Coordinates of C-alpha atoms in Angstrom, one line a residue:
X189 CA -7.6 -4.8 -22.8
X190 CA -6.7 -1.5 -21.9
X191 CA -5.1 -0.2 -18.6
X192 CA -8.2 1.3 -17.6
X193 CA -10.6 -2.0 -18.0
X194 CA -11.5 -3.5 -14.5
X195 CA -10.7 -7.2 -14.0
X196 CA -11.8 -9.5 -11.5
X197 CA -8.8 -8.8 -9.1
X198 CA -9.2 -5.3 -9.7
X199 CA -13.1 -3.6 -9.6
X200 CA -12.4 -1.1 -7.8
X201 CA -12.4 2.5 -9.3
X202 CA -12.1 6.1 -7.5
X203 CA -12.6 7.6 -10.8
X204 CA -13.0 7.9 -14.4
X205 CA -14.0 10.4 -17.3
X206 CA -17.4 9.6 -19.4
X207 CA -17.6 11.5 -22.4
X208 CA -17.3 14.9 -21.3
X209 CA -17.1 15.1 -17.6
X210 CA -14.9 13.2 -14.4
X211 CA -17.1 10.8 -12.4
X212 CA -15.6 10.4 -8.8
X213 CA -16.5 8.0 -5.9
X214 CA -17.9 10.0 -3.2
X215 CA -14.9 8.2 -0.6
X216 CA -16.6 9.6 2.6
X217 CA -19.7 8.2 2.4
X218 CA -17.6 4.1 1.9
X219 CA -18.8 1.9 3.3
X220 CA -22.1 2.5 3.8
X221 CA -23.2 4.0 0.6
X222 CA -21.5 3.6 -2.7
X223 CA -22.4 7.0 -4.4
X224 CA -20.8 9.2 -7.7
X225 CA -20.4 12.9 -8.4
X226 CA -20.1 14.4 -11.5
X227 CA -17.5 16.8 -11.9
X228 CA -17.7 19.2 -15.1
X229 CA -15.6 22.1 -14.1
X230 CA -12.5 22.6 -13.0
X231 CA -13.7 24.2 -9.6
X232 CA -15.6 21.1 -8.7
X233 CA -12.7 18.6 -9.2
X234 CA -10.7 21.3 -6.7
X235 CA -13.7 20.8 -4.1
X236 CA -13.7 17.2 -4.6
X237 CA -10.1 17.3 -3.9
X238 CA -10.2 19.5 -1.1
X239 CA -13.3 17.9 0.6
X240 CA -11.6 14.2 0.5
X241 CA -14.3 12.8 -2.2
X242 CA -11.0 11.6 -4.2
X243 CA -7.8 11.0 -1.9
X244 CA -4.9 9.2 -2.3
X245 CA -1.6 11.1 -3.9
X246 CA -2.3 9.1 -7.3
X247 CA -5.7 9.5 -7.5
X248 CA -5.5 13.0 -6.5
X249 CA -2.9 14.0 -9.5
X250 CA -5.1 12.0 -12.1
X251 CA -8.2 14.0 -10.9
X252 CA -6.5 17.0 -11.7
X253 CA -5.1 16.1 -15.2
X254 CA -9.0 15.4 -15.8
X255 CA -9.2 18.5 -14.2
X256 CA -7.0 20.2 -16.6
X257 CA -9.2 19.0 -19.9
X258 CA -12.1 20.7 -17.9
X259 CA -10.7 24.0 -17.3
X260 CA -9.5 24.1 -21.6
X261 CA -12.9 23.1 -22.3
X262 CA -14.4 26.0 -19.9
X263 CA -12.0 28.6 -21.1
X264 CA -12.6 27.9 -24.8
X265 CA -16.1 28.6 -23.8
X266 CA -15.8 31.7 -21.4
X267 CA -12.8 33.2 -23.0
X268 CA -12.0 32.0 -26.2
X269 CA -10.2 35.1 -27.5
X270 CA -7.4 34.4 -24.4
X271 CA -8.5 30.7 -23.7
X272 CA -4.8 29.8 -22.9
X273 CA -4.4 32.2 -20.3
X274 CA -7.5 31.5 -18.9
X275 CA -7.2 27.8 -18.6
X276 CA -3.8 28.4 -16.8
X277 CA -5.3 30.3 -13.8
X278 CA -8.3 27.3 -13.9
X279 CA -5.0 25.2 -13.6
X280 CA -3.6 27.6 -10.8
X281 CA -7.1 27.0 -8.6
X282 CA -6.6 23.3 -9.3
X283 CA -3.1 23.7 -7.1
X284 CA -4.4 24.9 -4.4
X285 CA -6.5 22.6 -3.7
X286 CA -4.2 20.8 -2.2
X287 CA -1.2 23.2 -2.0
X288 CA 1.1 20.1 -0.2
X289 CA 0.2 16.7 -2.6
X290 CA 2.9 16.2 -4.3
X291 CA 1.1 14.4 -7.4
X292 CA -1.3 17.1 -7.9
X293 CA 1.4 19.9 -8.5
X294 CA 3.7 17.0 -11.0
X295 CA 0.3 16.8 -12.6
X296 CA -0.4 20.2 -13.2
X297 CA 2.9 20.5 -14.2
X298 CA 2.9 18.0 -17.3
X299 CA -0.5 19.6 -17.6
X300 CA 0.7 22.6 -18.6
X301 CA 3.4 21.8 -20.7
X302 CA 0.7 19.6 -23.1
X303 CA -1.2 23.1 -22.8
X304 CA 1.4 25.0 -24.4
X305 CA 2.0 22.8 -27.2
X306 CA -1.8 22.4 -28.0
X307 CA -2.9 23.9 -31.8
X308 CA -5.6 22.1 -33.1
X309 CA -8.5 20.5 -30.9
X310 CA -6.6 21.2 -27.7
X311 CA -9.5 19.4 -25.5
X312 CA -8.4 16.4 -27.5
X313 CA -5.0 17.0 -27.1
X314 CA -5.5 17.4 -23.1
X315 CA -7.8 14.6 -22.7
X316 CA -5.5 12.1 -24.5
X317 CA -2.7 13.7 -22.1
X318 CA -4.9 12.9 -18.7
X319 CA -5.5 9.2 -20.0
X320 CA -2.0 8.6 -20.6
X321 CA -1.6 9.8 -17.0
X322 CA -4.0 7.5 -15.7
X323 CA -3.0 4.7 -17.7
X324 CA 0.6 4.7 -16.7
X325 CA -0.1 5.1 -13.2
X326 CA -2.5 1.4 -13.5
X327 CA 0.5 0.2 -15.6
X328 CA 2.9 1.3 -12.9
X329 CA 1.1 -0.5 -9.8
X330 CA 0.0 -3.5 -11.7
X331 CA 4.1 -4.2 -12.4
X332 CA 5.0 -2.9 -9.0
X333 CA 2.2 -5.7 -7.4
X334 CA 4.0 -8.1 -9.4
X335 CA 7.6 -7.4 -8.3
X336 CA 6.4 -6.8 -4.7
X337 CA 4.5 -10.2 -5.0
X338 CA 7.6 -11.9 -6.3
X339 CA 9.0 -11.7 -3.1
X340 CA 6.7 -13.1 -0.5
X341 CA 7.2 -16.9 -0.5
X342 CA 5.4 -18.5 2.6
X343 CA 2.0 -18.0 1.8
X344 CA 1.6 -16.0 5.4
X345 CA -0.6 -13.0 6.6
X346 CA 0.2 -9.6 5.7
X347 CA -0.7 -6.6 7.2
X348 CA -1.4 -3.3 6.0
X349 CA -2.0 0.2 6.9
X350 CA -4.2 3.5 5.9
X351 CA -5.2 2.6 2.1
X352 CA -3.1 2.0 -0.8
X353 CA -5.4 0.6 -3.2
X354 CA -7.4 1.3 -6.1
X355 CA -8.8 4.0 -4.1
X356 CA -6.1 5.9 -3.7
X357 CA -4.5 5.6 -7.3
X358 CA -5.5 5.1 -10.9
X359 CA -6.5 1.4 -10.0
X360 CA -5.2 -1.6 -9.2
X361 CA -3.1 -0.3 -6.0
X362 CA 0.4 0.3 -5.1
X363 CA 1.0 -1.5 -1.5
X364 CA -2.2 -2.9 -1.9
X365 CA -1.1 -3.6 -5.7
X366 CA 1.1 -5.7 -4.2
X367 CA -1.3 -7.6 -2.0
X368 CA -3.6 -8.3 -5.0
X369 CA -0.9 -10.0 -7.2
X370 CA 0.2 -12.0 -4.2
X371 CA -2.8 -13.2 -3.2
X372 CA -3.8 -14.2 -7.4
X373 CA -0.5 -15.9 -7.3
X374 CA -1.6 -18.0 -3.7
X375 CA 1.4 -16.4 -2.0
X376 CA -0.7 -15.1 1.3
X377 CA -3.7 -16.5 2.6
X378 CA -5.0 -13.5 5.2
X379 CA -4.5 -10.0 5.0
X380 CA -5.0 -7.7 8.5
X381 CA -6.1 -4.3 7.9
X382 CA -5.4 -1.5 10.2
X383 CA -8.0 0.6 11.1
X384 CA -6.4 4.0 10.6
X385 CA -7.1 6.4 13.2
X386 CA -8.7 9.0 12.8
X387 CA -10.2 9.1 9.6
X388 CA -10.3 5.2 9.5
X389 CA -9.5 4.8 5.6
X390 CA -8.0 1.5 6.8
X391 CA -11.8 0.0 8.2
X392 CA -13.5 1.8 5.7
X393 CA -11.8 1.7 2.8
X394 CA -9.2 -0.9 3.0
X395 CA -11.0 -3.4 4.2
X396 CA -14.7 -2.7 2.1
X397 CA -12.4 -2.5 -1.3
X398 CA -10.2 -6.5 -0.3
X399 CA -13.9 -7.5 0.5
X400 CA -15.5 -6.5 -2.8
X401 CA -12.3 -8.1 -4.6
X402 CA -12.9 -11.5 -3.2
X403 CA -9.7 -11.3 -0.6
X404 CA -9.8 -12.2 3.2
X405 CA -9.3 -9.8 5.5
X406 CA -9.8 -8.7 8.9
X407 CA -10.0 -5.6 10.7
X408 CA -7.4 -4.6 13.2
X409 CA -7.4 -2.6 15.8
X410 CA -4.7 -0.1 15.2
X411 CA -3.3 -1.1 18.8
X412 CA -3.2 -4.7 18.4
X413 CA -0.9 -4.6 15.4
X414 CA 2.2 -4.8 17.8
X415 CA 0.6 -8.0 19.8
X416 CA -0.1 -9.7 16.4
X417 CA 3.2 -8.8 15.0
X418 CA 4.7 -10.0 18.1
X419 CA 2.8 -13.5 18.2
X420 CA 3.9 -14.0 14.5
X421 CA 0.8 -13.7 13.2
X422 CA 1.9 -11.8 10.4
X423 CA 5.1 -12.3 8.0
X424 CA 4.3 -9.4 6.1
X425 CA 4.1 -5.9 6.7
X426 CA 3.4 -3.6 3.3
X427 CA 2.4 0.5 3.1
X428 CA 2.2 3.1 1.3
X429 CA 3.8 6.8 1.6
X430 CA 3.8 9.8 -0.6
X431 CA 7.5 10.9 0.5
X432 CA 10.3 8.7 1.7

């Protein structure tokens, strides 16, 4: 099994390529709809980026190394005298989409330097590029849930905040990663989800991806989490953040 094959603990995906284009989980519509866009240029993984159909700082750098075969393939098409140069300013549009995510511009960045080394087949040569991106990052969670996991030992509650899951990265989850493992290995029994305010990704994304894995959890009103905290409700406390 490869890094990008769902399991049971783990169904959940914000994205994936198929064939010749990036399929995204349209994220503001969750949970009441479950839809997909396609994205076959590099300008529409920047507006899915922009618009918050793909969030997350992992997710958002994976998109654009997908986004990166996109604008080679585009530029071999459009400009195929000066494809190179062409696909770097597709690459430059991809930045801005997001000028302050730190995973979009390291992604970009590695991007690039598999761009300058491309000869022969170079959408080949990008596209294997983007999947090893994605499959390190599912690599990287699933060992961080295990670690994390390793070190909760009275099967508690746990509560989280904002969303940290498969949503937000390549799969699997990196604070929420961490949930996942502990709760295969029967070290939690309840996880507490914060709601999030404003944009709610706790109550609508947290919570909807636990549910379709199979794990307890309820929703917490972001105000409570003090009271519950204080009651010892919860042992646990695990997030996420894109810069400590």
């Amino acid at each position: 099994m490869t890094a990008l094959e769902k399991t049971a603990a783990d169904g959940v995906r914000a994205l994936e390529w198929r064939e010749d284009h990036l399929v995204l989980l349209d994220q503001r519509r969750l949970p009441g709809e479950e839809s997909y866009l396609e994205a076959r240029t590099p300008a529409e993984v920047a507006d899915a980026i922009r618009d918050m159909v793909v969030r997350g700082a992992p997710a958002i750098g994976i998109a654009a190394a997908y986004g990166a075969v996109l604008a080679v393939a585009q530029a071999l098409r459009e400009a195929p005298e000066d494809w190179r140069a062409a696909a770097g300013r597709k690459l430059d549009e991809l930045v801005r989409a997001r000028p302050t995510a730190v995973n979009l511009h390291w992604a970009v960045a590695r991007m690039r330097e598999v761009l300058a080394r491309c000869r022969d087949d170079p959408v080949a040569a990008m596209l294997a590029a983007a999947r090893a991106v994605h499959e390190e990052d599912i690599a990287a969670n699933r060992r961080m849930g295990e670690l994390g996991a390793a070190l909760i030992e009275n099967n508690g509650a746990v509560l989280t905040h904002c969303n940290t899951g498969s949503l937000a990265t390549g799969g699997y989850g990196t604070a929420l990663g961490v949930i996942r493992s502990a709760w295969a290995d029967r070290r939690i029994r309840q996880v507490y989800a914060a709601e999030t305010r404003p944009w709610l990704q706790g109550s609508r994304l947290t919570a909807w991806e636990l549910q379709r894995d199979g794990i307890p959890v309820t929703l917490l009103v972001d105000s409570a989490a003090a009271h519950l905290m204080r009651g010892g409700g919860v042992s646990w406390v695990i997030v996420g953040a894109d810069r400590i």
